[in-house]
PDB file of C-alpha atoms in Angstrom:
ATOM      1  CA  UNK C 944     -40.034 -13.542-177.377  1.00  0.00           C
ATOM      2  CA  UNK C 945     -43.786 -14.198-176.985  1.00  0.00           C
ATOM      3  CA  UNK C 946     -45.516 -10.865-176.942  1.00  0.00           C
ATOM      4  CA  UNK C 947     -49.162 -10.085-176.432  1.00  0.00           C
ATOM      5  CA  UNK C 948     -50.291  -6.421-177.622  1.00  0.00           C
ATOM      6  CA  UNK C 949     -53.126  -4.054-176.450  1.00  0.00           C
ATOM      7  CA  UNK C 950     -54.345  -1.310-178.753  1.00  0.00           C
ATOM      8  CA  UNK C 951     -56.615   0.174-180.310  1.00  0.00           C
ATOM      9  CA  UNK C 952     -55.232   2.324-183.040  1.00  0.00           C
ATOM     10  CA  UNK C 953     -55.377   0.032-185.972  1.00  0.00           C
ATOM     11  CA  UNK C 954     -52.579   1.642-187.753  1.00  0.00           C
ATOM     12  CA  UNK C 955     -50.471   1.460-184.953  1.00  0.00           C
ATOM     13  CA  UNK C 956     -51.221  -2.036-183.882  1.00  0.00           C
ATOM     14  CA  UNK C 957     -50.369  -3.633-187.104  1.00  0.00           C
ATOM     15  CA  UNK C 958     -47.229  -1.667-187.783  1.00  0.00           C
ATOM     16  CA  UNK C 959     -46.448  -2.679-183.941  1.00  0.00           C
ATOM     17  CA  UNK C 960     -47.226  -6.669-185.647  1.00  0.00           C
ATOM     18  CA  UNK C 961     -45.371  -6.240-188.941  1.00  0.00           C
ATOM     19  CA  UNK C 962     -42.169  -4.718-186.551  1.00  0.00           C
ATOM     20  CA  UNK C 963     -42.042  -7.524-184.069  1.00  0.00           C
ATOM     21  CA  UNK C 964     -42.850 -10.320-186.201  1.00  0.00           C
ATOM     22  CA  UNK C 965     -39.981  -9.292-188.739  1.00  0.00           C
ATOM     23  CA  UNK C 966     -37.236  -9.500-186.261  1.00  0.00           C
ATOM     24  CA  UNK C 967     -38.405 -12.548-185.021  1.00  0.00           C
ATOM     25  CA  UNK C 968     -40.735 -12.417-182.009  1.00  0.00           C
ATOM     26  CA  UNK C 969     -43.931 -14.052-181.787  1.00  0.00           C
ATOM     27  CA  UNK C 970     -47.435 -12.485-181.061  1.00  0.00           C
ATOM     28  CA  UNK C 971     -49.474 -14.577-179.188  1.00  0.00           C
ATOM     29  CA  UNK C 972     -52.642 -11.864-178.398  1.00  0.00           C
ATOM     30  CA  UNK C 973     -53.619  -8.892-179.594  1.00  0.00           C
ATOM     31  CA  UNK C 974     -56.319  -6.998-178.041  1.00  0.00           C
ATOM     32  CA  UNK C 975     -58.103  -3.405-178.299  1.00  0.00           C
ATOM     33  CA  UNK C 976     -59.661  -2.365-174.890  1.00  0.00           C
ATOM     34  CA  UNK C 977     -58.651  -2.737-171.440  1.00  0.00           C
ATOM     35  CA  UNK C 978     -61.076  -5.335-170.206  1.00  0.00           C
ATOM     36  CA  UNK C 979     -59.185  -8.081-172.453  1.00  0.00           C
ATOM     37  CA  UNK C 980     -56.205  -7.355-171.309  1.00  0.00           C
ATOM     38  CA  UNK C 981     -55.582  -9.162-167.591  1.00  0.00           C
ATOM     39  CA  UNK C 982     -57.577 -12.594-169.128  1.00  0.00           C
ATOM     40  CA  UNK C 983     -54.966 -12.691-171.829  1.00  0.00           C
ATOM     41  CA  UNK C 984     -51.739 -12.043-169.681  1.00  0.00           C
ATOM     42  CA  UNK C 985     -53.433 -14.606-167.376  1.00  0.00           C
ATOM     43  CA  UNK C 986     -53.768 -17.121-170.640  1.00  0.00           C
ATOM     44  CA  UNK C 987     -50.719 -16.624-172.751  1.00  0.00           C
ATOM     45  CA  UNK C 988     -48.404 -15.788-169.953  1.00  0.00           C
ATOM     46  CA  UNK C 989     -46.174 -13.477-172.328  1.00  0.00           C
ATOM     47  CA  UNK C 990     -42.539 -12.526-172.417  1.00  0.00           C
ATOM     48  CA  UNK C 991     -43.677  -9.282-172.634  1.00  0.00           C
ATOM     49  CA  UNK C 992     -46.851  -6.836-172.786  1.00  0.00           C
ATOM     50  CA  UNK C 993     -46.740  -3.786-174.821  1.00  0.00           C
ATOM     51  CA  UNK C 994     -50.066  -2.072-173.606  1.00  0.00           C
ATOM     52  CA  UNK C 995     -51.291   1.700-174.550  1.00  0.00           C
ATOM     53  CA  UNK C 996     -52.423   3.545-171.014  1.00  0.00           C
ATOM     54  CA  UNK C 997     -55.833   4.616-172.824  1.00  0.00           C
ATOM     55  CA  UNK C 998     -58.038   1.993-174.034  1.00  0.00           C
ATOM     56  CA  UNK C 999     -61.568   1.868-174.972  1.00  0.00           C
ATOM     57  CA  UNK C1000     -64.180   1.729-173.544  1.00  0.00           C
ATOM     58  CA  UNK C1001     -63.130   4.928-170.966  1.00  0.00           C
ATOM     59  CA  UNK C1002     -59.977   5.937-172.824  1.00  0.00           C
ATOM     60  CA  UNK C1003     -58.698   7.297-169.658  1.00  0.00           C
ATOM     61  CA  UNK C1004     -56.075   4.581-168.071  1.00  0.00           C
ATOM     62  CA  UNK C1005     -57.811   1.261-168.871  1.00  0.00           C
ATOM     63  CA  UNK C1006     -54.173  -0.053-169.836  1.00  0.00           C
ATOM     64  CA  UNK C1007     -52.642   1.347-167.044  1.00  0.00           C
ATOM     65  CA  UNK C1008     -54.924  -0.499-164.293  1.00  0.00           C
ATOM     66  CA  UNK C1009     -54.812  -3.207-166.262  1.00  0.00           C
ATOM     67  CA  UNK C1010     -51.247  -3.402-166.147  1.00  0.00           C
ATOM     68  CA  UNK C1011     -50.523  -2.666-162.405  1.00  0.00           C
ATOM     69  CA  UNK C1012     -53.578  -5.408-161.812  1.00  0.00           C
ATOM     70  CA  UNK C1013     -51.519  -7.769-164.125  1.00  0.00           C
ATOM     71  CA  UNK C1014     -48.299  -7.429-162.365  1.00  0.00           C
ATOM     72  CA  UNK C1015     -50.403  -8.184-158.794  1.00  0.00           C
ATOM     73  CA  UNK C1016     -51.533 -11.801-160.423  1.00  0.00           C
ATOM     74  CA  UNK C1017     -48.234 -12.234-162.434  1.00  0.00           C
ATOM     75  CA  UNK C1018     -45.207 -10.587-160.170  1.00  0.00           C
ATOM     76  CA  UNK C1019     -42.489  -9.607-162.444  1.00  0.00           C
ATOM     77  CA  UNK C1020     -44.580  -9.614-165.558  1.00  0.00           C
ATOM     78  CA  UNK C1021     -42.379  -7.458-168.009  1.00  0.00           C
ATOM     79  CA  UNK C1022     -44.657  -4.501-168.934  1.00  0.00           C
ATOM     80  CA  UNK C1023     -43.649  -1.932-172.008  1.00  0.00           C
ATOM     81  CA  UNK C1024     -46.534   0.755-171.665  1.00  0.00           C
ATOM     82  CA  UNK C1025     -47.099   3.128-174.511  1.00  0.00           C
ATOM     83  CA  UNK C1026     -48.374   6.400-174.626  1.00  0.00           C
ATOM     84  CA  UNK C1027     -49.317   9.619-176.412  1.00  0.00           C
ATOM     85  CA  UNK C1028     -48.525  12.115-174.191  1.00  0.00           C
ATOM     86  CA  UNK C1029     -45.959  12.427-170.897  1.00  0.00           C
ATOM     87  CA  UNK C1030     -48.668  11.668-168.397  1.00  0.00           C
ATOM     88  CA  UNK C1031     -46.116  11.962-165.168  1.00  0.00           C
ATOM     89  CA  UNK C1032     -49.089  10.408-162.523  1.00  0.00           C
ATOM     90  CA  UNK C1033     -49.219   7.360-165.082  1.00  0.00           C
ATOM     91  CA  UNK C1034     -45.667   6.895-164.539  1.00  0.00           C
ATOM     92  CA  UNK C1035     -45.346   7.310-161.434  1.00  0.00           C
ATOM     93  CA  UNK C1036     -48.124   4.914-160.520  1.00  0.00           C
ATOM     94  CA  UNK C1037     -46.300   2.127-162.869  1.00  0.00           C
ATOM     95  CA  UNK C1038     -42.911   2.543-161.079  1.00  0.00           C
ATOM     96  CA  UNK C1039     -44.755   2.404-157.524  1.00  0.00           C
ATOM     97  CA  UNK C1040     -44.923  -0.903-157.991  1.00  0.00           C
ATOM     98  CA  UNK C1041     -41.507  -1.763-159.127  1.00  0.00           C
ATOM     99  CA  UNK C1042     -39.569  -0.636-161.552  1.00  0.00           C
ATOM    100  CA  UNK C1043     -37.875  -4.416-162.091  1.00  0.00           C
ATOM    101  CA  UNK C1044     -39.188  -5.160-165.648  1.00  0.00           C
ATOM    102  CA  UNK C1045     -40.613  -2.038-166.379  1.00  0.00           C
ATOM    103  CA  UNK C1046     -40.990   0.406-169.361  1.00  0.00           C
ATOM    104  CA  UNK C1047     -42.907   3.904-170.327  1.00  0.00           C
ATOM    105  CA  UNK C1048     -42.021   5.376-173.860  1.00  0.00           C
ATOM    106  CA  UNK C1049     -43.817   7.859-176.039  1.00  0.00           C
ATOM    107  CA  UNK C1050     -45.835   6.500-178.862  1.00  0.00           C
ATOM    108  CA  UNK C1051     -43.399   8.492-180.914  1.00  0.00           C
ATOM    109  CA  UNK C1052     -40.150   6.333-180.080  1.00  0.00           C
ATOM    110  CA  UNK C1053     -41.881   3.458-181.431  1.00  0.00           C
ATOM    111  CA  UNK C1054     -40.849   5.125-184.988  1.00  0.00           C
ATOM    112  CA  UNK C1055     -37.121   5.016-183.245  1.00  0.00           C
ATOM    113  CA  UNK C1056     -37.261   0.927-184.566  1.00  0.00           C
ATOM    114  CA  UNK C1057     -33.549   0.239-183.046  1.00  0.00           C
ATOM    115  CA  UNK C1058     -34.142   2.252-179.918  1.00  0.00           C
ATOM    116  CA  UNK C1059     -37.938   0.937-179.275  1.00  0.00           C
ATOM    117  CA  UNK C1060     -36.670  -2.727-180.165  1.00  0.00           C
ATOM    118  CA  UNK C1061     -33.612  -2.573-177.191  1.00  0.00           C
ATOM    119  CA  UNK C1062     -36.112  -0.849-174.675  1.00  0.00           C
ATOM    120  CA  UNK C1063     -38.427  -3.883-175.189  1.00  0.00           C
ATOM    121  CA  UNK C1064     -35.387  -6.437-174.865  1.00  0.00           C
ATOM    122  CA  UNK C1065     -34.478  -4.671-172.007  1.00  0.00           C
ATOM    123  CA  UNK C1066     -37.880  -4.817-170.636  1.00  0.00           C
ATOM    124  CA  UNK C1067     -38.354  -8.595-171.082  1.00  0.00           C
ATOM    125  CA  UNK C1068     -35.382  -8.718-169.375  1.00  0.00           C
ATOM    126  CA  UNK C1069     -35.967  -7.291-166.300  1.00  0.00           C
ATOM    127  CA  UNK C1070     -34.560  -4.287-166.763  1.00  0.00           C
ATOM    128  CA  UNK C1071     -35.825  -0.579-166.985  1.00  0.00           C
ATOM    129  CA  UNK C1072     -36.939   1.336-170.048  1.00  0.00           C
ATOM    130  CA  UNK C1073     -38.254   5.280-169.423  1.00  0.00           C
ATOM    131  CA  UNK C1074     -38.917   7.621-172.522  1.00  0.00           C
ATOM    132  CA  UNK C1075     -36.498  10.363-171.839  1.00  0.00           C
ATOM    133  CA  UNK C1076     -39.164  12.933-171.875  1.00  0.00           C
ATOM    134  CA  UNK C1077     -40.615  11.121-168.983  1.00  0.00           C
ATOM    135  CA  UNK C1078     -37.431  11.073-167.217  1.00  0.00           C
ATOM    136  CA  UNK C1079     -36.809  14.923-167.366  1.00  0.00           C
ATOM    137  CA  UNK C1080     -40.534  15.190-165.813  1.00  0.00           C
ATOM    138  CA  UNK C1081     -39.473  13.367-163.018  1.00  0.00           C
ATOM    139  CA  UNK C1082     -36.282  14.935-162.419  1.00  0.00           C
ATOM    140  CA  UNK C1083     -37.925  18.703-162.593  1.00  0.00           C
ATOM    141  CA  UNK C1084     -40.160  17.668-159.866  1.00  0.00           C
ATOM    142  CA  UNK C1085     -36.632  17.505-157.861  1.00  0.00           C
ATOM    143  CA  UNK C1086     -34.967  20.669-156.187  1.00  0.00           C
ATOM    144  CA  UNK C1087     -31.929  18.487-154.129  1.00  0.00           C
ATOM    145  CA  UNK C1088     -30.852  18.098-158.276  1.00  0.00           C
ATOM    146  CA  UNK C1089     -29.915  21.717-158.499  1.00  0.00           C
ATOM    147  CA  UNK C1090     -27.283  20.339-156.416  1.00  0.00           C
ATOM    148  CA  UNK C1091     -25.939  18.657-159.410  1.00  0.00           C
ATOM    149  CA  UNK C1092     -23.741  20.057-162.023  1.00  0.00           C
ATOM    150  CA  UNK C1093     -25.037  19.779-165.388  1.00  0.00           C
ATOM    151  CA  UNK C1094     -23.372  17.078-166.637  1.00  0.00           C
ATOM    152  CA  UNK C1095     -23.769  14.978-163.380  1.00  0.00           C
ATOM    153  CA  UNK C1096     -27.452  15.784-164.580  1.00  0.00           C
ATOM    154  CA  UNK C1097     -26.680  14.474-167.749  1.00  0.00           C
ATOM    155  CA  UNK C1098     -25.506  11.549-166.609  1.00  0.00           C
ATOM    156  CA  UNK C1099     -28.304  10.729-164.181  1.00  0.00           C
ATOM    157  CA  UNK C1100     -31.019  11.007-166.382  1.00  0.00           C
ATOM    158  CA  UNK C1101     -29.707   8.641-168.877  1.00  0.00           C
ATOM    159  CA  UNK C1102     -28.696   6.449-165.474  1.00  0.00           C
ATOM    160  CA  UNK C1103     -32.568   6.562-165.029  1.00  0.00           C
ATOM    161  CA  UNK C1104     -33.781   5.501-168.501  1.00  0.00           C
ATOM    162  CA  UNK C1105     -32.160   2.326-167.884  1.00  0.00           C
ATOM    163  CA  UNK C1106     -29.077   2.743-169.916  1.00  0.00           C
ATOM    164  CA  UNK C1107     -26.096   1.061-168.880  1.00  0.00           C
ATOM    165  CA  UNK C1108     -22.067   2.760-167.927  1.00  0.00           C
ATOM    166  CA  UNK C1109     -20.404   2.167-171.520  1.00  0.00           C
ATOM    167  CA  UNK C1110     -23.878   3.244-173.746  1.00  0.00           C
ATOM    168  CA  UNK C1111     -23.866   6.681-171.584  1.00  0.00           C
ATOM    169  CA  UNK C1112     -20.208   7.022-172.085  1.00  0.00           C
ATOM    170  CA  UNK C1113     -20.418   6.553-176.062  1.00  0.00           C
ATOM    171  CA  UNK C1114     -23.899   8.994-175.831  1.00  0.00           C
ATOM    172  CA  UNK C1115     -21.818  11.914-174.043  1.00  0.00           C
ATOM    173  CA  UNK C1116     -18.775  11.140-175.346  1.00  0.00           C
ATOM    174  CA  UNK C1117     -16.674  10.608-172.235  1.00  0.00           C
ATOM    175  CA  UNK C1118     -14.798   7.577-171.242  1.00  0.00           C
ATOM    176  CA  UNK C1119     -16.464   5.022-168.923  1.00  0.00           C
ATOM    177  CA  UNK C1120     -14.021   6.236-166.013  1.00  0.00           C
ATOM    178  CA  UNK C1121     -15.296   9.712-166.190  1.00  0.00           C
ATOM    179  CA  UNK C1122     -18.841   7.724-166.114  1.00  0.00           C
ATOM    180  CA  UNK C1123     -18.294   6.074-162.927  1.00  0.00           C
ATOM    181  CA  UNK C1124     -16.910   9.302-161.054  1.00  0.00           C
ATOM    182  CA  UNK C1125     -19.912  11.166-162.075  1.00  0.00           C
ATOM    183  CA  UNK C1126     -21.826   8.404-160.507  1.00  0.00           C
ATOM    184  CA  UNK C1127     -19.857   8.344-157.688  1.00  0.00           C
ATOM    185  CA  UNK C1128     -20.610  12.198-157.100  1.00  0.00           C
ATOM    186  CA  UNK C1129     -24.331  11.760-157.854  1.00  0.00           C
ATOM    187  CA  UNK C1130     -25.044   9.168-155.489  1.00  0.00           C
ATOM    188  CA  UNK C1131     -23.174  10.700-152.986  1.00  0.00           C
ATOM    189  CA  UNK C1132     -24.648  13.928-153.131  1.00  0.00           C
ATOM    190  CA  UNK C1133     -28.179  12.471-153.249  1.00  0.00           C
ATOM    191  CA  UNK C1134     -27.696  10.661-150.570  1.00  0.00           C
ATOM    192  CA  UNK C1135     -28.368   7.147-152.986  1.00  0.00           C
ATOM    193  CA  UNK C1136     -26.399   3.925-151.487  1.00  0.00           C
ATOM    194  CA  UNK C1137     -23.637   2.868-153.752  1.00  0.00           C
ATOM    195  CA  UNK C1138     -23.919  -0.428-155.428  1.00  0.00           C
ATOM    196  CA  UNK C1139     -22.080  -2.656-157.912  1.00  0.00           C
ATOM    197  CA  UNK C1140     -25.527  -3.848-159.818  1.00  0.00           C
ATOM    198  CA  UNK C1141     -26.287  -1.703-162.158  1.00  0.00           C
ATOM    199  CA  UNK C1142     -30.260  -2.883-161.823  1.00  0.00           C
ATOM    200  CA  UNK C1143     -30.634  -2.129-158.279  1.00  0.00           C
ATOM    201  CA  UNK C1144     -28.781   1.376-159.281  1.00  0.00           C
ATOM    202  CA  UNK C1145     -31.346   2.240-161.473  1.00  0.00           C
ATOM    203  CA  UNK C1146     -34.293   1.055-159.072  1.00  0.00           C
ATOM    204  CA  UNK C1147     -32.444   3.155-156.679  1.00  0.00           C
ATOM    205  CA  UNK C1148     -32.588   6.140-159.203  1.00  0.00           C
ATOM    206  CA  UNK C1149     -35.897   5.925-159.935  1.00  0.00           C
ATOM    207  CA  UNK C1150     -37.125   5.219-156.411  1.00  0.00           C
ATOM    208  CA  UNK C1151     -35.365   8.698-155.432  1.00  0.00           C
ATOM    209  CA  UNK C1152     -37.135  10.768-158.638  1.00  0.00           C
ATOM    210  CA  UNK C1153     -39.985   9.237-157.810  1.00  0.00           C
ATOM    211  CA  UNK C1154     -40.902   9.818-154.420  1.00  0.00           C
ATOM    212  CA  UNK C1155     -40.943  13.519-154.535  1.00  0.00           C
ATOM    213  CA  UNK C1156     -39.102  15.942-151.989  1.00  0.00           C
ATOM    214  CA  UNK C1157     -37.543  14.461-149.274  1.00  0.00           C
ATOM    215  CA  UNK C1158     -37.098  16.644-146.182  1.00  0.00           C
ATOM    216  CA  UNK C1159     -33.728  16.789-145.120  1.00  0.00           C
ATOM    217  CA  UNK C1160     -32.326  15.712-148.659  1.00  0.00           C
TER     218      UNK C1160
END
């Protein structure tokens, strides 16, 4: 994949180099602060972006506008935003523009090589990567959940990271059948429509522990 990189811890930025070079992928722009950013999307025209949310010179969201202003010149740009803390308004501005191709992990996962390495894949792909910590933010915001039993909870939140019927079943250590029921009983109960793609499922996830309460839900 070609992948262009904003940020501006050194130590970070290199090891984020050596990590993606060694498996292959090719770095076509590396940049520190957030006004670089959009002019080098808009001149490589990467795979992927893996962008920090606070960049010089503000260190307040400079990544973070720069990467919803990104995806308004280049729809569907695959965006794998990094950060140091669980800043729920950050991710919740990122996913109100589409989750399709979207990803928010902790600076920490990035240690997590195998785990930080399939959320970017599954980035670039289209798909949806959300740090779990993030995800369990969103889903405390949420009182219709209480209506959940705790597995069903279980199940939903790794439904909303992005992760896929078999990998939950192997994380919980249930069968893929059990999987789908649980699903089944979520969706119902939150009043999600089913659906056979497992992409719009998630979008449909994250749409509904995004949006805050729902009257009537």
């Amino acid at each position: 994949m070609r992948i262009v990189i904003a940020e501006d811890n050194v130590l970070l930025r290199e090891g984020l180099i050596l990590l993606l070079e060694d498996v292959g992928h090719e770095i076509v722009a590396v940049v520190g602060s957030g006004p670089e950013i959009v002019p080098a999307l808009l001149e490589h025209r990467p795979d992927v972006a893996v962008l920090d949310v606070r960049l010089p010179p503000g260190f307040r969201d400079e990544g973070l506008r720069a990467a919803i202003e990104a995806r308004k010149l280049i729809p569907g740009l695959p965006l794998l935003v990094l950060s140091q803390y669980v800043e729920e308004s950050y991710a919740a501005e990122l996913l109100g523009q589409g989750a399709s191709g979207i990803g928010y992990l902790l600076k920490d996962r990035v240690g997590h090589i195998e785990e930080f390495q399939d959320a970017l894949e599954r980035v670039a792909a289209g798909g949806t990567a959300l740090d779990p910590e993030v995800v369990s933010q969103l889903m405390s915001r949420r009182d219709p959940l209480d209506t959940l039993s705790p597995r069903e909870r279980e199940v939903l939140g790794l439904m909303a990271q992005g992760l896929d019927n078999p990998t939950i079943a192997t994380t919980l250590f249930i069968t893929e059948r059990s999987v789908s029921k649980h699903i089944g009983s979520i969706l119902a109960k939150l009043n999600l429509p089913p659906s056979d793609s497992g992409h719009r499922r998630v979008l449909a996830v994250l749409a509904y522990l995004n949006a805050g309460p729902t009257p009537g839900v």
